[in-house]
mmCIF file of C-alpha atoms and ligand atoms in Angstrom:
data_model
loop_
_atom_site.group_PDB
_atom_site.id
_atom_site.type_symbol
_atom_site.label_atom_id
_atom_site.label_comp_id
_atom_site.label_asym_id
_atom_site.label_seq_id
_atom_site.Cartn_x
_atom_site.Cartn_y
_atom_site.Cartn_z
ATOM 1 C CA MET A 182 89.283 121.546 69.172
ATOM 2 C CA ALA A 183 91.083 119.824 72.122
ATOM 3 C CA CYS A 184 94.277 121.189 73.550
ATOM 4 C CA ILE A 185 97.681 119.577 72.431
ATOM 5 C CA PHE A 186 98.071 117.589 75.623
ATOM 6 C CA CYS A 187 94.567 116.293 75.433
ATOM 7 C CA ARG A 188 95.342 115.103 71.987
ATOM 8 C CA ILE A 189 98.497 113.369 73.133
ATOM 9 C CA ALA A 190 96.465 111.852 75.920
ATOM 10 C CA ALA A 191 93.971 110.618 73.347
ATOM 11 C CA GLY A 192 96.659 109.274 71.081
ATOM 12 C CA GLU A 193 95.772 111.615 68.333
ATOM 13 C CA ILE A 194 99.157 113.010 68.088
ATOM 14 C CA PRO A 195 102.367 110.957 68.792
ATOM 15 C CA ALA A 196 104.488 111.381 71.958
ATOM 16 C CA ASN A 197 107.168 109.427 73.553
ATOM 17 C CA VAL A 198 105.402 107.826 76.299
ATOM 18 C CA VAL A 199 107.386 106.651 79.333
ATOM 19 C CA ALA A 200 104.630 105.580 81.804
ATOM 20 C CA ARG A 201 100.910 105.496 82.082
ATOM 21 C CA GLY A 202 98.615 105.363 85.357
ATOM 22 C CA ASP A 203 95.172 105.684 86.194
ATOM 23 C CA GLY A 204 94.116 108.958 84.656
ATOM 24 C CA VAL A 205 97.710 110.145 84.264
ATOM 25 C CA LEU A 206 100.307 110.020 81.521
ATOM 26 C CA ALA A 207 104.253 110.755 81.188
ATOM 27 C CA PHE A 208 105.767 111.453 78.044
ATOM 28 C CA ARG A 209 109.184 113.090 76.990
ATOM 29 C CA ASP A 210 109.204 116.673 76.406
ATOM 30 C CA VAL A 211 109.723 117.604 72.721
ATOM 31 C CA ASN A 212 112.037 120.432 73.567
ATOM 32 C CA PRO A 213 114.097 118.923 76.563
ATOM 33 C CA GLN A 214 115.709 121.431 78.878
ATOM 34 C CA ALA A 215 117.793 118.712 80.640
ATOM 35 C CA PRO A 216 119.192 115.256 79.684
ATOM 36 C CA THR A 217 115.997 113.772 81.136
ATOM 37 C CA HIS A 218 112.903 116.006 80.640
ATOM 38 C CA VAL A 219 109.576 114.385 81.071
ATOM 39 C CA LEU A 220 105.939 115.914 81.352
ATOM 40 C CA VAL A 221 103.404 114.158 83.531
ATOM 41 C CA ILE A 222 99.722 115.132 83.038
ATOM 42 C CA PRO A 223 96.275 114.234 84.052
ATOM 43 C CA THR A 224 94.650 112.707 81.048
ATOM 44 C CA GLN A 225 91.306 114.915 81.851
ATOM 45 C CA HIS A 226 91.770 118.514 80.762
ATOM 46 C CA VAL A 227 92.782 120.726 83.529
ATOM 47 C CA PRO A 228 94.025 124.179 82.454
ATOM 48 C CA SER A 229 96.322 124.826 85.237
ATOM 49 C CA SER A 230 97.112 124.069 88.998
ATOM 50 C CA GLY A 231 94.495 126.671 90.026
ATOM 51 C CA HIS A 232 91.567 125.228 88.023
ATOM 52 C CA LEU A 233 90.888 122.008 89.853
ATOM 53 C CA PRO A 234 87.777 121.744 91.963
ATOM 54 C CA VAL A 235 88.890 121.724 95.507
ATOM 55 C CA SER A 236 87.305 118.195 95.870
ATOM 56 C CA GLU A 237 89.486 116.835 93.193
ATOM 57 C CA ARG A 238 92.834 118.396 94.061
ATOM 58 C CA ALA A 239 94.231 115.885 96.326
ATOM 59 C CA ALA A 240 93.374 112.968 93.834
ATOM 60 C CA VAL A 241 94.642 114.670 90.780
ATOM 61 C CA PHE A 242 97.867 116.228 92.346
ATOM 62 C CA GLY A 243 98.572 112.865 94.135
ATOM 63 C CA ALA A 244 98.224 110.792 90.969
ATOM 64 C CA VAL A 245 100.374 113.093 88.825
ATOM 65 C CA MET A 246 103.087 113.644 91.424
ATOM 66 C CA GLN A 247 103.123 109.753 92.288
ATOM 67 C CA LEU A 248 103.694 109.027 88.650
ATOM 68 C CA ALA A 249 106.388 111.684 88.400
ATOM 69 C CA VAL A 250 108.239 110.182 91.496
ATOM 70 C CA GLU A 251 107.827 106.685 90.011
ATOM 71 C CA VAL A 252 109.145 107.658 86.563
ATOM 72 C CA ALA A 253 112.153 109.558 88.095
ATOM 73 C CA ALA A 254 113.102 106.315 90.068
ATOM 74 C CA GLN A 255 112.529 104.297 86.806
ATOM 75 C CA LEU A 256 114.950 106.529 84.879
ATOM 76 C CA GLY A 257 117.501 106.332 87.458
ATOM 77 C CA LEU A 258 117.153 109.701 88.993
ATOM 78 C CA ALA A 259 116.343 108.831 92.627
ATOM 79 C CA GLU A 260 119.811 108.855 93.738
ATOM 80 C CA PRO A 261 121.329 111.774 91.846
ATOM 81 C CA GLY A 262 118.269 113.759 92.408
ATOM 82 C CA TYR A 263 115.845 115.686 90.084
ATOM 83 C CA ARG A 264 113.478 118.534 90.005
ATOM 84 C CA LEU A 265 109.633 118.727 89.678
ATOM 85 C CA VAL A 266 108.154 121.972 88.413
ATOM 86 C CA VAL A 267 104.717 123.160 87.745
ATOM 87 C CA ASN A 268 104.660 126.390 85.891
ATOM 88 C CA THR A 269 101.344 128.111 86.284
ATOM 89 C CA GLY A 270 99.970 131.214 84.516
ATOM 90 C CA VAL A 271 101.846 134.042 82.763
ATOM 91 C CA ASP A 272 104.349 134.870 85.496
ATOM 92 C CA GLY A 273 105.026 131.166 86.069
ATOM 93 C CA GLY A 274 105.912 130.688 82.450
ATOM 94 C CA GLN A 275 103.225 128.315 81.468
ATOM 95 C CA SER A 276 102.886 127.964 77.755
ATOM 96 C CA VAL A 277 100.537 124.870 77.476
ATOM 97 C CA ASP A 278 97.310 125.359 79.150
ATOM 98 C CA HIS A 279 96.856 121.763 80.476
ATOM 99 C CA LEU A 280 98.267 121.031 83.829
ATOM 100 C CA HIS A 281 101.574 119.348 83.751
ATOM 101 C CA VAL A 282 104.443 118.606 85.972
ATOM 102 C CA HIS A 283 108.077 118.845 84.486
ATOM 103 C CA LEU A 284 110.548 116.155 85.581
ATOM 104 C CA LEU A 285 114.031 117.445 85.128
ATOM 105 C CA GLY A 286 117.121 115.561 85.785
ATOM 106 C CA GLY A 287 120.468 114.346 84.532
ATOM 107 C CA ARG A 288 122.334 117.536 85.351
ATOM 108 C CA ARG A 289 122.769 119.855 88.236
ATOM 109 C CA MET A 290 119.693 122.374 88.424
ATOM 110 C CA HIS A 291 120.208 126.059 89.303
ATOM 111 C CA TRP A 292 118.632 128.152 92.078
ATOM 112 C CA PRO A 293 116.995 130.442 91.983
ATOM 113 C CA PRO A 294 115.208 129.502 88.705
ATOM 114 C CA GLY A 295 115.043 131.845 85.937
HETATM 115 P P1 5GP B 148 105.128 124.976 80.233
HETATM 116 O O1 5GP B 148 105.988 126.034 79.440
HETATM 117 O O2 5GP B 148 103.593 125.231 79.909
HETATM 118 O O3 5GP B 148 105.472 124.902 81.606
HETATM 119 O O4 5GP B 148 105.577 123.604 79.612
HETATM 120 C C1 5GP B 148 105.096 123.045 78.242
HETATM 121 C C2 5GP B 148 106.057 122.110 77.691
HETATM 122 O O5 5GP B 148 105.416 121.454 76.769
HETATM 123 C C3 5GP B 148 107.333 122.712 77.114
HETATM 124 O O6 5GP B 148 108.372 122.416 77.859
HETATM 125 C C4 5GP B 148 107.287 122.270 75.689
HETATM 126 O O7 5GP B 148 108.573 121.866 75.233
HETATM 127 C C5 5GP B 148 106.458 121.009 75.695
HETATM 128 N N1 5GP B 148 105.538 120.830 74.551
HETATM 129 C C6 5GP B 148 104.763 121.586 73.892
HETATM 130 N N2 5GP B 148 104.246 121.107 72.730
HETATM 131 C C7 5GP B 148 104.539 119.632 72.870
HETATM 132 C C8 5GP B 148 104.320 118.626 72.045
HETATM 133 O O8 5GP B 148 103.531 118.705 71.161
HETATM 134 N N3 5GP B 148 104.818 117.504 72.529
HETATM 135 C C9 5GP B 148 105.534 117.457 73.586
HETATM 136 N N4 5GP B 148 106.064 116.232 73.869
HETATM 137 N N5 5GP B 148 105.915 118.294 74.275
HETATM 138 C C10 5GP B 148 105.364 119.507 73.998
HETATM 139 ZN ZN1 ZN B 149 94.081 119.538 77.654
#
């Protein structure tokens, strides 16, 4: 059984898609932690940031981060600013084991993060 983000990428379960790119997809988080909360994923299954073969890292991270920055601009966040987060593993707070970048914006973020 494919993971939940693979199923979203395949269109098997609905999501509020905001943008698509070559091998990447951006959709609204179902449980938003900020006025704007978008997840950007590679459409291929990658369990976490540590699981990509070295030869694919630059291409996959590049594509995901590029779409995240484009969506941020499309949603009017370029000037006020925003935060991109990649939770990884247990200590990182990762709950879905398919690589994703959180795009958070629309309010002032705190530092250090919780
Ligand atoms: P993580 O905790 O792994 O960094 O982030 C996973 C995110 O996926 C969470 O913010 C959670 O709200 C979101 N999420 C989990 N299941 C779904 C789903 O079925 N649809 C959408 N749109 N987001 C989901
Ligand atoms: Zn997956």
